[in-house]
Short mmCIF file of C-alpha atoms in Angstrom, two decimals:
data_model
loop_
_atom_site.label_atom_id
_atom_site.label_comp_id
_atom_site.label_asym_id
_atom_site.label_seq_id
_atom_site.Cartn_x
_atom_site.Cartn_y
_atom_site.Cartn_z
CA MET A 247 -28.75 -7.46 -1.04
CA THR A 248 -26.38 -6.70 -3.90
CA ILE A 249 -22.66 -6.05 -3.89
CA LYS A 250 -21.72 -2.93 -5.86
CA ALA A 251 -17.99 -2.67 -5.17
CA VAL A 252 -14.96 -4.70 -4.15
CA VAL A 253 -12.18 -2.67 -2.52
CA PHE A 254 -8.68 -4.00 -1.93
CA ASP A 255 -5.76 -3.42 0.29
CA LEU A 256 -2.64 -3.85 -1.91
CA ASP A 257 0.59 -4.93 -0.19
CA ASP A 258 0.46 -8.58 0.96
CA THR A 259 -3.08 -8.83 -0.40
CA LEU A 260 -2.38 -8.82 -4.15
CA TRP A 261 1.42 -9.25 -4.00
CA ASP A 262 4.18 -10.04 -1.52
CA VAL A 263 5.61 -6.68 -0.54
CA ASN A 264 8.86 -7.80 1.15
CA PRO A 265 10.82 -8.84 -1.97
CA VAL A 266 9.56 -5.73 -3.76
CA ILE A 267 10.89 -3.44 -1.04
CA ARG A 268 14.21 -5.31 -0.78
CA ARG A 269 14.82 -4.96 -4.50
CA ALA A 270 13.71 -1.31 -4.54
CA GLU A 271 16.06 -0.52 -1.64
CA GLN A 272 18.98 -2.16 -3.47
CA ILE A 273 18.31 -0.20 -6.66
CA HIS A 274 17.85 2.98 -4.60
CA TYR A 275 21.17 2.54 -2.79
CA GLN A 276 23.04 1.74 -6.01
CA TRP A 277 21.70 4.98 -7.47
CA LEU A 278 22.77 6.92 -4.37
CA ASN A 279 26.23 5.37 -4.55
CA GLN A 280 26.61 6.80 -8.03
CA HIS A 281 24.88 10.16 -7.61
CA ALA A 282 25.36 10.99 -3.91
CA PRO A 283 28.73 9.43 -2.99
CA LYS A 284 29.19 11.67 0.06
CA LEU A 285 26.06 10.07 1.52
CA THR A 286 26.99 6.44 0.87
CA ALA A 287 30.50 7.09 2.19
CA GLN A 288 28.93 7.74 5.59
CA PHE A 289 25.69 5.71 5.53
CA ARG A 290 25.35 2.08 4.59
CA ALA A 291 21.95 0.99 3.28
CA ASN A 292 20.87 -0.45 6.64
CA GLU A 293 21.96 2.74 8.39
CA LEU A 294 19.72 4.83 6.13
CA TRP A 295 16.87 2.49 7.05
CA GLN A 296 17.68 2.80 10.75
CA TYR A 297 17.73 6.59 10.47
CA ARG A 298 14.32 6.54 8.79
CA MET A 299 12.88 4.26 11.49
CA GLY A 300 14.30 6.55 14.17
CA LEU A 301 12.68 9.54 12.48
CA THR A 302 9.32 7.75 12.56
CA ARG A 303 9.74 6.97 16.26
CA ARG A 304 10.54 10.62 16.97
CA HIS A 305 7.59 11.74 14.86
CA PRO A 306 4.77 9.19 15.30
CA GLU A 307 2.54 11.26 13.03
CA LEU A 308 4.69 10.00 10.13
CA GLN A 309 4.14 6.32 10.94
CA HIS A 310 1.71 5.60 8.10
CA PHE A 311 3.05 8.19 5.69
CA VAL A 312 5.88 6.26 4.13
CA THR A 313 6.63 8.64 1.26
CA ARG A 314 6.75 11.65 3.55
CA SER A 315 8.98 9.94 6.11
CA ARG A 316 11.32 8.54 3.44
CA MET A 317 11.81 11.90 1.77
CA ARG A 318 12.26 13.75 5.04
CA ALA A 319 14.86 11.23 6.25
CA MET A 320 16.73 11.44 2.94
CA HIS A 321 16.71 15.24 3.06
CA GLU A 322 18.12 15.24 6.59
CA CYS A 323 20.84 12.70 5.79
CA LEU A 324 21.95 14.52 2.63
CA SER A 325 22.13 17.79 4.56
CA MET A 326 24.09 16.08 7.34
CA VAL A 327 26.87 14.93 5.00
CA GLY A 328 27.35 18.38 3.50
CA TYR A 329 25.23 18.73 0.38
CA SER A 330 23.88 22.21 -0.33
CA GLU A 331 20.17 22.84 0.13
CA ALA A 332 19.68 22.98 -3.66
CA ASP A 333 21.51 19.68 -4.18
CA THR A 334 19.71 18.12 -1.20
CA LEU A 335 16.30 18.99 -2.65
CA ARG A 336 17.27 17.75 -6.11
CA LEU A 337 18.80 14.50 -4.88
CA THR A 338 15.92 13.80 -2.50
CA GLU A 339 13.40 14.08 -5.35
CA GLN A 340 15.49 12.06 -7.78
CA ALA A 341 16.32 9.33 -5.28
CA PHE A 342 12.68 8.92 -4.36
CA ALA A 343 11.69 8.69 -8.04
CA VAL A 344 14.21 5.85 -8.48
CA PHE A 345 12.89 4.02 -5.42
CA TRP A 346 9.24 4.57 -6.32
CA HIS A 347 9.66 3.24 -9.85
CA ALA A 348 11.23 0.06 -8.49
CA ARG A 349 8.65 -0.14 -5.70
CA ASN A 350 5.89 -0.47 -8.31
CA GLN A 351 7.60 -3.40 -10.07
CA ILE A 352 5.54 -6.00 -8.26
CA GLU A 353 4.97 -9.71 -8.88
CA PRO A 354 1.26 -10.52 -8.50
CA PHE A 355 0.26 -13.43 -6.32
CA PRO A 356 -0.85 -16.48 -8.33
CA TYR A 357 -4.32 -16.04 -9.85
CA ALA A 358 -4.49 -12.37 -8.77
CA LEU A 359 -4.76 -10.94 -12.29
CA GLU A 360 -7.31 -13.54 -13.33
CA ALA A 361 -9.37 -12.84 -10.21
CA LEU A 362 -9.41 -9.09 -10.84
CA GLU A 363 -10.29 -9.56 -14.50
CA GLY A 364 -13.34 -11.60 -13.49
CA LEU A 365 -14.48 -9.24 -10.74
CA LYS A 366 -14.12 -6.20 -13.00
CA ARG A 367 -16.95 -7.50 -15.19
CA GLU A 368 -19.42 -7.29 -12.28
CA TYR A 369 -18.24 -4.74 -9.73
CA LEU A 370 -16.58 -1.39 -9.27
CA ILE A 371 -13.00 -2.09 -8.17
CA GLY A 372 -11.06 0.17 -5.81
CA ALA A 373 -8.04 0.25 -3.52
CA LEU A 374 -7.50 1.70 -0.06
CA SER A 375 -3.91 1.22 1.07
CA ASN A 376 -1.59 2.43 3.80
CA GLY A 377 1.38 1.81 1.49
CA ASN A 378 2.77 4.04 -1.24
CA ALA A 379 2.48 1.73 -4.24
CA ASP A 380 0.63 3.20 -7.22
CA VAL A 381 -1.63 0.44 -8.50
CA PHE A 382 -1.92 2.27 -11.83
CA GLN A 383 1.82 1.68 -12.36
CA THR A 384 1.44 -2.08 -11.82
CA PRO A 385 0.03 -4.93 -13.95
CA PHE A 386 -3.31 -4.36 -12.18
CA ALA A 387 -3.82 -0.87 -13.63
CA GLU A 388 -6.61 -1.72 -16.09
CA TYR A 389 -8.79 -3.34 -13.43
CA PHE A 390 -9.02 -0.47 -10.91
CA ASP A 391 -11.53 2.36 -11.01
CA PHE A 392 -9.87 4.30 -8.19
CA ALA A 393 -7.11 4.03 -5.61
CA LEU A 394 -6.75 5.91 -2.33
CA SER A 395 -3.73 5.92 -0.04
CA ALA A 396 -2.96 7.07 3.48
CA GLU A 397 -0.44 9.48 2.00
CA GLY A 398 -3.02 11.16 -0.21
CA LEU A 399 -5.76 11.18 2.42
CA ALA A 400 -3.52 12.24 5.33
CA VAL A 401 -5.22 9.53 7.37
CA ALA A 402 -4.52 5.80 7.55
CA LYS A 403 -6.47 2.61 8.18
CA PRO A 404 -7.87 1.60 10.64
CA ASP A 405 -9.03 5.18 11.23
CA PRO A 406 -12.71 5.33 10.14
CA GLU A 407 -11.98 8.58 8.29
CA ALA A 408 -9.95 6.63 5.72
CA PHE A 409 -12.98 4.44 5.02
CA HIS A 410 -15.34 7.43 4.94
CA ALA A 411 -13.14 8.92 2.22
CA MET A 412 -13.50 5.61 0.38
CA PHE A 413 -17.31 5.78 0.73
CA ALA A 414 -17.28 9.27 -0.78
CA GLN A 415 -15.13 8.10 -3.69
CA LEU A 416 -17.41 5.13 -4.29
CA GLU A 417 -20.46 7.40 -4.45
CA LEU A 418 -18.65 9.64 -6.91
CA SER A 419 -17.56 6.70 -9.07
CA LEU A 420 -20.92 4.93 -9.01
CA GLY A 421 -23.01 8.07 -9.39
CA GLU A 422 -25.19 6.95 -6.48
CA PRO A 423 -24.85 6.26 -2.74
CA CYS A 424 -23.19 2.99 -1.76
CA ARG A 425 -24.07 1.51 1.62
CA PRO A 426 -21.33 -0.27 3.62
CA GLU A 427 -23.10 -3.63 3.30
CA GLU A 428 -22.86 -3.26 -0.50
CA ILE A 429 -19.07 -3.23 -0.32
CA VAL A 430 -16.68 -6.17 0.05
CA PHE A 431 -13.34 -5.18 1.55
CA VAL A 432 -10.45 -7.54 0.76
CA GLY A 433 -7.26 -7.40 2.80
CA ASP A 434 -4.63 -9.25 4.76
CA ASN A 435 -4.20 -7.16 7.90
CA PRO A 436 -6.52 -8.37 10.69
CA GLU A 437 -6.85 -4.98 12.39
CA HIS A 438 -6.31 -2.35 9.70
CA ASP A 439 -8.30 -4.10 6.97
CA ILE A 440 -10.70 -6.73 8.24
CA GLU A 441 -11.79 -5.61 11.72
CA ALA A 442 -11.93 -1.94 10.72
CA ALA A 443 -14.06 -2.65 7.64
CA HIS A 444 -16.35 -5.03 9.56
CA GLN A 445 -16.96 -2.46 12.30
CA LEU A 446 -18.22 -0.03 9.65
CA GLY A 447 -20.65 -2.60 8.23
CA MET A 448 -18.77 -3.87 5.18
CA LYS A 449 -18.43 -7.47 4.10
CA THR A 450 -14.87 -8.73 4.52
CA ILE A 451 -12.57 -11.26 2.89
CA TRP A 452 -9.41 -12.07 4.82
CA VAL A 453 -6.61 -12.97 2.39
CA GLN A 454 -4.07 -15.43 3.73
CA VAL A 455 -1.89 -16.16 0.71
CA LYS A 456 0.87 -14.91 3.00
CA ALA A 457 -0.06 -16.34 6.37
CA SER A 458 -0.65 -14.06 9.37
CA VAL A 459 -0.02 -15.10 12.96
CA LYS A 460 -2.99 -13.16 14.31
CA ALA A 461 -6.58 -13.69 13.16
CA PRO A 462 -9.20 -10.94 13.07
CA ALA A 463 -12.00 -11.11 15.62
CA TYR A 464 -14.48 -11.54 12.75
CA TYR A 465 -14.45 -11.99 8.98
CA ASP A 466 -17.05 -13.06 6.44
CA GLN A 467 -14.75 -15.17 4.28
CA ARG A 468 -11.16 -16.41 4.49
CA ILE A 469 -9.14 -17.45 1.44
CA ASP A 470 -5.60 -18.74 1.07
CA SER A 471 -5.51 -18.47 -2.73
CA LEU A 472 -6.79 -15.68 -4.94
CA ALA A 473 -8.27 -18.37 -7.17
CA GLN A 474 -10.95 -18.53 -4.44
CA LEU A 475 -11.71 -14.80 -4.53
CA SER A 476 -14.65 -14.67 -6.94
CA ALA A 477 -16.50 -17.45 -5.12
CA ALA A 478 -15.78 -15.76 -1.78
CA VAL A 479 -17.31 -12.50 -3.03
CA LYS A 480 -20.43 -14.39 -4.13
CA ARG A 481 -20.74 -15.96 -0.67
CA CYS A 482 -20.84 -12.44 0.81
CA TYR A 483 -24.27 -11.81 -0.74
#
């Protein structure tokens, strides 16, 4: 058996997402304070977050669509404090652009770039993420052949349809069919990444650079440093 492709989750697999989001939220709120003062006069940063979480609870279909839910919540809050529809649309777009730029300013986990550089020489490299980071706007850009997101697919992991879309993209990128057992899926989330990929027949590497409380029911390899990634892929053969 050969491995043709290695596909990654992104957040908490290749970088720690929490400090990225905290910094992006701070930059986002500072921008709002300057450009939408009527909003920040009535909503503190944590209150905007609470409103967005409440929106997601009221509309569960938005749970994995973070860009959509963020922009909808911002639109509603701007309208609530009295901005015109034209200004609300403009500010919603501009505010998201500020957040999104900062959201892509990630700090790779140790050895992540070196690991991807090595894997790129031997395998097709892809991403399948439920987050809204754009890997092509990060230091990893040169190593990825494709990236799919829940937002773009309108379906999120662990739904098998997300992985079927990945299979289709792999076939397109490789120019030939790619069987599940020829794919290594690398992720941190026990359910969304590892168990879901395993159930579809892929090889799996559970990344625990950032430790998880819950373990997946099954995984092929477990690593706690991305320095171990290349060897772990080889052991999946």
